[in-house]
XYZ file of C-alpha atoms in Angstrom:
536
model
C -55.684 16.528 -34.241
C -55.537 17.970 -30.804
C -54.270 15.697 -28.011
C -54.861 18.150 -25.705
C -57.817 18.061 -23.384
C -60.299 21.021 -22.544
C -58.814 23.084 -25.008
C -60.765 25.691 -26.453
C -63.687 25.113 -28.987
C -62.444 25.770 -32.468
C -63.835 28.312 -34.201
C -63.396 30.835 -36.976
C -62.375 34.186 -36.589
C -64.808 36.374 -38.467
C -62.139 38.422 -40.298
C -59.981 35.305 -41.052
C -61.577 32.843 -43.242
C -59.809 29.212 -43.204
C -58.164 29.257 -46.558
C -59.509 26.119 -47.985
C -56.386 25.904 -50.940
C -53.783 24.906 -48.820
C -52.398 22.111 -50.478
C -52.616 20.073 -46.811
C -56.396 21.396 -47.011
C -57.990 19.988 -49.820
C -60.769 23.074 -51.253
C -64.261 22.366 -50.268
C -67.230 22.069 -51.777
C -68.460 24.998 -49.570
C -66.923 28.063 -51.962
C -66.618 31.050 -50.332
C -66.243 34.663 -52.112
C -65.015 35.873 -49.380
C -60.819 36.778 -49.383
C -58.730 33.921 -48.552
C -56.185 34.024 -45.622
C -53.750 32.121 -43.646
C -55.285 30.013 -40.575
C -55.669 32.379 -37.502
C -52.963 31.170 -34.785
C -54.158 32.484 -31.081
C -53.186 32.000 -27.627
C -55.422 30.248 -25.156
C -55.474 28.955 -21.699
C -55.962 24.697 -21.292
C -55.826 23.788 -17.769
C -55.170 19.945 -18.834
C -51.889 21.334 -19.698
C -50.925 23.750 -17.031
C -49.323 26.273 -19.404
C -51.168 29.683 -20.288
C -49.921 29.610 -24.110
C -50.887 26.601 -25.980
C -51.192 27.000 -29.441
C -54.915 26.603 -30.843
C -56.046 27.266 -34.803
C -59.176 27.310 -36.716
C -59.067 24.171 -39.136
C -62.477 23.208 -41.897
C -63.737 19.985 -41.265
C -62.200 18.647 -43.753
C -58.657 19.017 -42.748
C -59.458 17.029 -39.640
C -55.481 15.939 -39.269
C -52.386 17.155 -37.615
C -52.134 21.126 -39.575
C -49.154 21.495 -41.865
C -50.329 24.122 -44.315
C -49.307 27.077 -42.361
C -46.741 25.438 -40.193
C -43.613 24.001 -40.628
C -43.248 20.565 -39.868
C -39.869 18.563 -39.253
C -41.951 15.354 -40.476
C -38.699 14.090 -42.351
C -39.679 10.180 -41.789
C -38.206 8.485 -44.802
C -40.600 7.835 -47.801
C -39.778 3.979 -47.711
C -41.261 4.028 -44.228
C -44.278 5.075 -44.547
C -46.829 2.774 -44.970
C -49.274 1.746 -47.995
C -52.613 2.634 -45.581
C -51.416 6.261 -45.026
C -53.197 7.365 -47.560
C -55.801 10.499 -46.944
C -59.378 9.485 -45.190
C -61.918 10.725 -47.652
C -64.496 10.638 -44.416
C -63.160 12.848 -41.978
C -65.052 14.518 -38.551
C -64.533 17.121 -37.051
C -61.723 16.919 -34.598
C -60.048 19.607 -32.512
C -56.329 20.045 -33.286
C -53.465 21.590 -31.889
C -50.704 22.814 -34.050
C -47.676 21.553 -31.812
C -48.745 18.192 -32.616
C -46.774 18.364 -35.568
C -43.603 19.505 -34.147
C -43.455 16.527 -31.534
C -41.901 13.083 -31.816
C -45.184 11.271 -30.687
C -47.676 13.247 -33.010
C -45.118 14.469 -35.908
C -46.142 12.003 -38.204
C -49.557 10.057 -38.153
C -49.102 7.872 -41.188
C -49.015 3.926 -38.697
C -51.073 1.005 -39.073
C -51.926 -2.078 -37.606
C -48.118 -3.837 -38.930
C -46.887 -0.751 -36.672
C -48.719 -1.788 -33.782
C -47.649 -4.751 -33.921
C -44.103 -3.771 -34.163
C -44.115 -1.336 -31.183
C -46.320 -3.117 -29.098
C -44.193 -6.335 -29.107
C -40.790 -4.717 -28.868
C -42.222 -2.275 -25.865
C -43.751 -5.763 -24.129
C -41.110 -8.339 -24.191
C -38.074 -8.385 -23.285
C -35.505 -9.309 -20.527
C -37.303 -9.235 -17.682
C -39.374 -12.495 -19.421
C -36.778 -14.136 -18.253
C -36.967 -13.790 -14.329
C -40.690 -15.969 -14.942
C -38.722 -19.125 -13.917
C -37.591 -17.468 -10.880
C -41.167 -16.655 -9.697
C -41.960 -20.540 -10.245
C -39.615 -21.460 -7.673
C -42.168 -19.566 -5.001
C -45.545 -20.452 -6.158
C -44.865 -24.127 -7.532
C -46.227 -26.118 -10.658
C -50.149 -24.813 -10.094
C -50.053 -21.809 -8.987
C -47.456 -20.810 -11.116
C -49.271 -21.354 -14.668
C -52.571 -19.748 -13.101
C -51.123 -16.444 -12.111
C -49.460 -15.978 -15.059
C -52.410 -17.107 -16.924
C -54.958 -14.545 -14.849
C -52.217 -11.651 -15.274
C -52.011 -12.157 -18.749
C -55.466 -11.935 -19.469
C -56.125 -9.103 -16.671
C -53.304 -6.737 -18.647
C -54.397 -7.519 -22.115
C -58.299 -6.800 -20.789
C -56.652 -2.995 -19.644
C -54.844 -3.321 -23.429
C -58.475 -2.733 -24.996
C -60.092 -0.672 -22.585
C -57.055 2.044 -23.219
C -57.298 1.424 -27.354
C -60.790 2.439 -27.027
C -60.187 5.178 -24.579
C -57.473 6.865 -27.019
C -60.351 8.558 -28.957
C -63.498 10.547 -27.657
C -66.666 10.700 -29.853
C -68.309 12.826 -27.849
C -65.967 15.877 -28.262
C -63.420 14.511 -31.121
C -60.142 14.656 -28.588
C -57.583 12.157 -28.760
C -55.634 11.119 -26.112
C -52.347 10.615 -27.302
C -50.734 9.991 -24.547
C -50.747 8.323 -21.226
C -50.678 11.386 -18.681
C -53.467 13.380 -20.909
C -55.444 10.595 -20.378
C -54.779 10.282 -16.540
C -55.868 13.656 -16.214
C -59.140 13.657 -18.629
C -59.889 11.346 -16.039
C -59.169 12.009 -12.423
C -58.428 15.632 -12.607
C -55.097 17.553 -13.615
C -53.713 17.685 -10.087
C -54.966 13.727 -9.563
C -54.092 12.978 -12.753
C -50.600 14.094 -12.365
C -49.998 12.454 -8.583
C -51.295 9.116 -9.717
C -49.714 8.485 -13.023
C -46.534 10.984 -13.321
C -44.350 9.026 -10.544
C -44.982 5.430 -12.627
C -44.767 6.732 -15.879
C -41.721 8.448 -15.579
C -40.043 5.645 -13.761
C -41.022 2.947 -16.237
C -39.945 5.035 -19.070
C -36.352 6.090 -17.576
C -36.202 3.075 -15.682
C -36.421 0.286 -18.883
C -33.962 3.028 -20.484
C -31.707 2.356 -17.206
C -32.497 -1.219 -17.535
C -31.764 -1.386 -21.422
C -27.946 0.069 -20.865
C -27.347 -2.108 -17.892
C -28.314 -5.162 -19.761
C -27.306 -4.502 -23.285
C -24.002 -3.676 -21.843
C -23.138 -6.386 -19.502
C -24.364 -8.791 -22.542
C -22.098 -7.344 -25.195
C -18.907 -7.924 -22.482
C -20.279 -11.452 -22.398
C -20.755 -11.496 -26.097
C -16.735 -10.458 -26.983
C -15.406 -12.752 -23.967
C -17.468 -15.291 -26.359
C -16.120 -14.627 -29.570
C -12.466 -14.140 -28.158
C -12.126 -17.160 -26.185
C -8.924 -19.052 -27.174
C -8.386 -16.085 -29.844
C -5.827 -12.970 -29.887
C -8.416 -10.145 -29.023
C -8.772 -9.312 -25.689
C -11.899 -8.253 -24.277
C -10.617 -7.698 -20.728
C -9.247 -4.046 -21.725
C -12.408 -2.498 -21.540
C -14.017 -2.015 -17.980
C -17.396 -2.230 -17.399
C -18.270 1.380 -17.063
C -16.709 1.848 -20.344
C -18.703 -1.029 -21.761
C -21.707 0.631 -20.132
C -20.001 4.297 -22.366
C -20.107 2.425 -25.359
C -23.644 1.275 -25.658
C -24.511 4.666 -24.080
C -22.944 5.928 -27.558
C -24.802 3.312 -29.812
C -28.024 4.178 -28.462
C -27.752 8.078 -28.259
C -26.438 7.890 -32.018
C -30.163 5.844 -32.839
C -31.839 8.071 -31.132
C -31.499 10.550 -33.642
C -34.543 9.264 -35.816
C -37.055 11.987 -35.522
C -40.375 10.730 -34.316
C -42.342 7.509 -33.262
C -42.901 6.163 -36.754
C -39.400 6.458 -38.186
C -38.279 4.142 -35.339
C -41.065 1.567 -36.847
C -38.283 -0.600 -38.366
C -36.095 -0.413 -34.966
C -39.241 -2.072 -33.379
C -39.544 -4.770 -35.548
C -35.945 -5.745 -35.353
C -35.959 -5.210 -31.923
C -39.122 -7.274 -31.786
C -37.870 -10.075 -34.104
C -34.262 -10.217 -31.655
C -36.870 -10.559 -28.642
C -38.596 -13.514 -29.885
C -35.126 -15.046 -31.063
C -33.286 -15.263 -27.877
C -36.434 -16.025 -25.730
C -37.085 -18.577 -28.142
C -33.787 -19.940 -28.530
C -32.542 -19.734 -24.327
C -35.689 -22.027 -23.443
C -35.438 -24.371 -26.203
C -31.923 -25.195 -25.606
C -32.636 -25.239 -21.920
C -34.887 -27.969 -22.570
C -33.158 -29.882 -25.053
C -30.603 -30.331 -22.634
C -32.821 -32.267 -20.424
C -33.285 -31.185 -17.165
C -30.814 -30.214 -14.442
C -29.136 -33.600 -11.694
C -31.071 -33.467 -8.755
C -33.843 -31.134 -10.230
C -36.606 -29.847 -7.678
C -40.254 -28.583 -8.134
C -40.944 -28.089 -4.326
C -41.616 -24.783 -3.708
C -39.324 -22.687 -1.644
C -40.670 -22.424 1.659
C -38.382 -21.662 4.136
C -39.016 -19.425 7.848
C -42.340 -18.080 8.730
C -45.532 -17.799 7.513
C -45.364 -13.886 7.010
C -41.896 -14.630 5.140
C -43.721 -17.016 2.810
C -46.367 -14.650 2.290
C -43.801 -11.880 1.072
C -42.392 -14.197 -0.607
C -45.555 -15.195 -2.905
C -46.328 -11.459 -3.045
C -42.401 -10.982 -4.617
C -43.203 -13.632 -6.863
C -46.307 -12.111 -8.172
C -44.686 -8.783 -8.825
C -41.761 -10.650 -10.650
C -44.870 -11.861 -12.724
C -46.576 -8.554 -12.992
C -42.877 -6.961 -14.281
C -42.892 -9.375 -17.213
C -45.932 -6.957 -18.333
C -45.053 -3.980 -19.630
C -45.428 -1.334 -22.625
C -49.544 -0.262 -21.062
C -47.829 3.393 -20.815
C -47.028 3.612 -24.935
C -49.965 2.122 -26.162
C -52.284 5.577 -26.323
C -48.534 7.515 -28.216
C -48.241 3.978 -30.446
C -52.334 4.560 -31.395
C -51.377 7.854 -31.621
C -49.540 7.656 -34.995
C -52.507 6.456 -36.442
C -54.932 8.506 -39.238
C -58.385 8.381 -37.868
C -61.636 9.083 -39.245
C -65.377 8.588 -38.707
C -65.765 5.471 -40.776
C -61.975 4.063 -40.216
C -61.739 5.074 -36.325
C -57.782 3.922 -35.329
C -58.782 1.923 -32.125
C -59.644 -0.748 -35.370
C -55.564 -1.430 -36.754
C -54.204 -0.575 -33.419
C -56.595 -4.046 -31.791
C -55.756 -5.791 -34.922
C -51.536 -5.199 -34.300
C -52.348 -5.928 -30.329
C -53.992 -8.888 -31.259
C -51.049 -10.215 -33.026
C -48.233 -8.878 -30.894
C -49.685 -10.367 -27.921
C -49.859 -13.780 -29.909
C -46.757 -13.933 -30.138
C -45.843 -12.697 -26.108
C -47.645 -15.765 -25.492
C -46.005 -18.151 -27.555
C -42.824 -17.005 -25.767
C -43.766 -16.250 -21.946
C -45.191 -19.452 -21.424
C -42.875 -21.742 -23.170
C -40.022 -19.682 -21.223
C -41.111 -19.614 -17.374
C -42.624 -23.596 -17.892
C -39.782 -24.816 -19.902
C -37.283 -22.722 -17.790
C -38.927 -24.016 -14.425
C -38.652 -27.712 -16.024
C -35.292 -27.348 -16.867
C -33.666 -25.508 -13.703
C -35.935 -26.027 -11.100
C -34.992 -24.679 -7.605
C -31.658 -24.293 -9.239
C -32.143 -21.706 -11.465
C -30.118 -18.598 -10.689
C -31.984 -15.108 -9.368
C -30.850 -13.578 -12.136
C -33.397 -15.589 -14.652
C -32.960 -17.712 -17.800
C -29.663 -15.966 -19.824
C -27.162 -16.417 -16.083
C -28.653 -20.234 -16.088
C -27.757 -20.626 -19.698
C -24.214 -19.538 -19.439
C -23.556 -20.978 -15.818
C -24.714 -24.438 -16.610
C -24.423 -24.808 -20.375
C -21.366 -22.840 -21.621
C -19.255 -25.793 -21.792
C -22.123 -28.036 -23.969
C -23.345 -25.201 -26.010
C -22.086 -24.294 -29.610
C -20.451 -20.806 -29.048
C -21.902 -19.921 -31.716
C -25.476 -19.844 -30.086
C -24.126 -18.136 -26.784
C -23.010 -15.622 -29.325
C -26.403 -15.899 -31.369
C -28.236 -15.178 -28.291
C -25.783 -12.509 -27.024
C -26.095 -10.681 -29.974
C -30.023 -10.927 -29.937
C -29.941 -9.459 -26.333
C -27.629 -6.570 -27.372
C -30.280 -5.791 -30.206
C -33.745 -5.967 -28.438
C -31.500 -3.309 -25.742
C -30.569 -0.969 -28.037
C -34.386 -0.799 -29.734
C -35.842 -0.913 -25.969
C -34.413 1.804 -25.359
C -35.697 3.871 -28.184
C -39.289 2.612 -28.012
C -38.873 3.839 -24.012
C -37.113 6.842 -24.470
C -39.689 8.400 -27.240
C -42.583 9.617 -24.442
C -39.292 11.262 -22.272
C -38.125 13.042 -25.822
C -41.846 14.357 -26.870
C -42.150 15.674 -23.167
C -38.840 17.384 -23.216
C -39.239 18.742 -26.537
C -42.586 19.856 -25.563
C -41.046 22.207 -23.025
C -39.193 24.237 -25.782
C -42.286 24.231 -27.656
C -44.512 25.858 -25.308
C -41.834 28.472 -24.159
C -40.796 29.641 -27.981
C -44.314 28.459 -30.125
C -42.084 26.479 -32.941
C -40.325 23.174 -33.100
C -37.275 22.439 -31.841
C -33.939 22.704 -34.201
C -31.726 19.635 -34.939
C -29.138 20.501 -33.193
C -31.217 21.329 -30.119
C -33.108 17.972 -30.673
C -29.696 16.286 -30.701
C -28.574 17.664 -27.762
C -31.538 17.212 -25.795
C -32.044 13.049 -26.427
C -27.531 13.158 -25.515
C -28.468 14.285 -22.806
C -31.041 11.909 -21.549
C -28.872 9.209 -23.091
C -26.022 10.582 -21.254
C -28.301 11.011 -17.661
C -29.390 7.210 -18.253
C -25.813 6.054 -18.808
C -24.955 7.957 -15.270
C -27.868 6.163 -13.189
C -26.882 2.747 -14.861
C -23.478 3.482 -13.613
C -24.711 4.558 -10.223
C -27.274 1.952 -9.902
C -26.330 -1.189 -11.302
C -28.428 -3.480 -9.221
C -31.617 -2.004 -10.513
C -32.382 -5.475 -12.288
C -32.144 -7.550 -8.933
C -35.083 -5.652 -8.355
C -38.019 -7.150 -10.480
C -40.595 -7.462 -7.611
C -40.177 -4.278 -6.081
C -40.114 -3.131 -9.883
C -43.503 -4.654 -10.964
C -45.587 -3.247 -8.181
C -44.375 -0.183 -8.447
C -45.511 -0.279 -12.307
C -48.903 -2.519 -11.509
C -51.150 0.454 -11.058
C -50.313 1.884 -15.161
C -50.618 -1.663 -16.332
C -53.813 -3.181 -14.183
C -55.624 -0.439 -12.511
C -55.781 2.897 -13.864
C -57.340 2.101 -16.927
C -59.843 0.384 -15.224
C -61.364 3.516 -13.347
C -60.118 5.496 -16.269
C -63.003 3.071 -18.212
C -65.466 4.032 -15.716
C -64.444 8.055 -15.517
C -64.725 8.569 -18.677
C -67.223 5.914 -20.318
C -70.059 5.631 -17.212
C -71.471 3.039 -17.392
C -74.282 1.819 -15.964
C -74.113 1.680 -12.139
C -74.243 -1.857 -10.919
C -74.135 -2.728 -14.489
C -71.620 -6.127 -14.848
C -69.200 -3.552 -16.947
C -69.060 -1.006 -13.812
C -68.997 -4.275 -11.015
C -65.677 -5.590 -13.623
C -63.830 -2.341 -13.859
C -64.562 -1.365 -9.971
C -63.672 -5.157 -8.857
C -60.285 -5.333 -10.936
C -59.519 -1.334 -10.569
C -59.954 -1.879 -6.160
C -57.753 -5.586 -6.431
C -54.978 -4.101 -8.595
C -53.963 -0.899 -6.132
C -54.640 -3.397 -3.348
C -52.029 -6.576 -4.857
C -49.777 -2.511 -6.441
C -49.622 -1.832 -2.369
C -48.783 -5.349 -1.194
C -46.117 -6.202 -3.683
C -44.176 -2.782 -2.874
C -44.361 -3.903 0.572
C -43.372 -7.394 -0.164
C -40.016 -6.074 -2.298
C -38.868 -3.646 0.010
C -38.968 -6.590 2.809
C -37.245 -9.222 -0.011
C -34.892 -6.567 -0.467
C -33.722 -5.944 3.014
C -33.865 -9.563 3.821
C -31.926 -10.987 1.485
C -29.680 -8.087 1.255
C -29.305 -6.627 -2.475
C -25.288 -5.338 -2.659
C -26.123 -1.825 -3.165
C -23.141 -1.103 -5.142
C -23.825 2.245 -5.837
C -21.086 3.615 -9.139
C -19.664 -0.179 -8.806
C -21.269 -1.896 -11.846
C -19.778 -5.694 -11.960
């Protein structure tokens, strides 16, 4: 299926009849006498895609799927992956396709279902920065607290549904399988590209940055663990070449092909997620709480300080929310048809994913604030576990939850890194009209391992910067899809669905512009130690 919008309208080339016995083409019913040839491959302009030479074929309606028939895939996932709903749709529609679809990582294989979702979903939207959500309680107090976390969490997983539904277009069969194709269906491919391009791109490299940094710094913690009193010493390694090994661990998993091969990563990833949030907060609280505990919220200097301050700790909320810019490549994987349409499994996973995001998030920023208090460090829930329960703690749990962290990193990063591999491999697509070789696909995702591992080495203090962070990423997650929903759907002016999307839409790039303002000013006042190639 084409992902690409405004392409060309399909049709047949007079001379070149479809030939309806290609074994990925089941024959028709419609028998023609006429002779049977290979699809007809042309060139043709799209301007949603800014390249003069995409690929567009003539397909029969009832090969409405990703073509393979005359074009070689790389679809290698592994037969034990694919899943017992992949089976073919015997009510298909009509639906424009694009050849390249099946030579990139997003598109390559379309065989998910809802238990995908829910893998991807949940490993792309929790994760470490869940634990800052104490932090943010130290700023807005008891109240305040569990309502903003409450409003944001319903707010985000409103924008959740409005993208599933906006992945596929009845009206002219195009799916919009992924994030920027969307952005530009909707404001424009110059608008599309200003708005969207800048967050996208920073939220994917950034949680790749984020996922070295972390998993890194956690598996040094991890081996000072395990070697304490023993003969190995973990203290040989430095920190950049911690930072070099992960770099290596991830790079090598990187390898699987496309989205769906990673499926198992996700739910291991996702499963390691729910462990150590589960496990840091528990503990936290059967400890009892903290000597000399406070709930007063921090509110120190003047009142603009205070209101930057509440801003930060809003954006420190908002960052807890994240994965809004995989969810159209995750539906993406999806079969479709008329009768089975995939916004159906891809809800159902959501639904259950973000079930489970809930049973962690607020058990973790209300048992974390409960526990900690005032006292808990900047740094969130995993420093306050170590710095005030490492001597009353098994080791084997700091391990256990060391060892968690290290996992959820390394499958972070590939659920992240998947949208930067399908756009780079995209470019060698559209230059030389085939997929890429393994080698070249090997070299290109060492690379962007490689360029990660050099920014996380550059800029280790990217993680003291949650609030400045979430704004930045606010727009993707509570705004765009919004006036995306009212772009593309139009409804009903004045209608209570157009007041809704036009209310939250305006009040999300409104709080997106105050929180940047509020975490640049939290940044210079407090100072962040820019160590810049000094990772500690």
């Amino acid at each position: 299926m084409i992902d690409q919008v405004g392409s060309n309208p399909i049709t047949s080339a007079p001379s070149q009849p479809h030939n309806s016995a290609s074994p990925d083409h089941p024959q028709s019913t419609n028998i023609t006498t006429e002779p049977k040839t290979g699809h007809e491959i042309t060139f043709s302009s799209s301007p949603y895609v800014g390249s003069p030479d995409r690929l567009v074929t003539s397909m029969p309606a009832s090969g409405a799927r990703t073509p393979t028939a005359t074009i070689k895939s790389r679809n290698i996932t592994p037969k034990f992956l694919t899943p017992l709903a992949s089976f073919s749709k015997t009510a298909l529609h009509l639906t424009k396709l694009d050849p390249t679809d099946a030579w990139l990582p997003i598109t390559e294989s379309r065989n998910g279902n809802a238990y995908y979702a829910a893998f991807h979903t949940l490993c792309a939207g929790i994760g470490i920065q869940a634990l800052i959500l104490p932090v943010a309680f130290t700023v807005l107090g008891w109240a305040w607290g569990v309502i903003s976390l409450t409003l944001i969490f319903t707010w985000q997983l409103y924008t959740l549904y409005l993208l599933v539904n906006l992945h596929e277009s009845p009206e002219n069969g195009v799916r919009y399988s992924r994030y920027m194709q969307l952005a530009k269906a909707a404001f424009g491919v110059r608008l599309g590209r200003i708005l969207a391009k800048f967050s996208i791109v920073y939220l994917s490299l950034g949680s790749c940055v984020a996922s070295i940094i972390i998993g890194a710094s956690t598996s040094k913690i991890f081996f000072q663990v395990v070697c304490a009193g023993g003969k190995c010493n973990p203290e040989k390694l430095t920190v950049v070449e911690w930072y070099l090994v992960f770099t290596c661990a991830v790079v090598l998993l990187s390898q699987l092909p496309n989205l769906n091969s990673i499926a198992g990563v996700s739910l291991v990833g996702a499963a390691a997620a729910l462990g150590y949030c589960s496990t840091i907060w528990a503990v936290s609280v059967a400890k009892d709480r903290l000597p000399n505990v406070s709930y007063n919220p921090i509110r120190p200097g003047s009142c603009v300080t205070r209101f930057f301050d509440v801003l930060n700790a809003l954006g420190i909320i908002a960052f807890a929310f994240r994965g809004h810019n995989l969810v159209l490549e995750i539906q993406a994987t999806m079969p479709t048809s008329k009768v089975h349409p995939s916004q159906v499994p891809m809800w159902n996973g959501i639904k259950v994913s973000y079930s489970l995001v809930a049973t962690c998030l607020f058990p973790l920023a209300i048992g974390g604030y409960w526990a900690y208090g005032q006292l808990i460090p900047p740094s969130g829930m995993l420093t306050a576990l170590f710095v005030y329960h490492s001597q009353d703690v098994a080791k084997s749990v700091l391990a256990f939850t060391s060892i968690l962290v290290i996992i959820n990193a390394l499958s972070s990063f590939q659920i992240y890194g998947m949208p930067a591999f399908d756009e780079m491999e995209s470019k060698y697509v559209k230059r030389y009209k085939k997929p890429c070789e393994w080698w070249h696909r090997m070299i290109i995702r060492a690379v962007f391992g490689f360029t990660c591992y050099f920014l996380a080495v550059a800029i280790p203090f990217l993680s003291n910067l949650a609030g400045l962070v979430g704004g930045i990423a606010l727009p993707v997650t509570l705004a765009y899809p919004c006036f995306m929903w009212i772009r593309i759907k139009k409804p009903k002016a004045y209608s209570p669905s157009w007041w809704l999307n036009w209310a939250l839409g305006v009040l999300g790039m409104i709080l997106s512009g105050f929180l940047i303002s509020a975490g640049v000013y939290v940044v210079i006042r407090d100072g962040v130690k820019f160590n810049f190639f000094k990772p500690v």
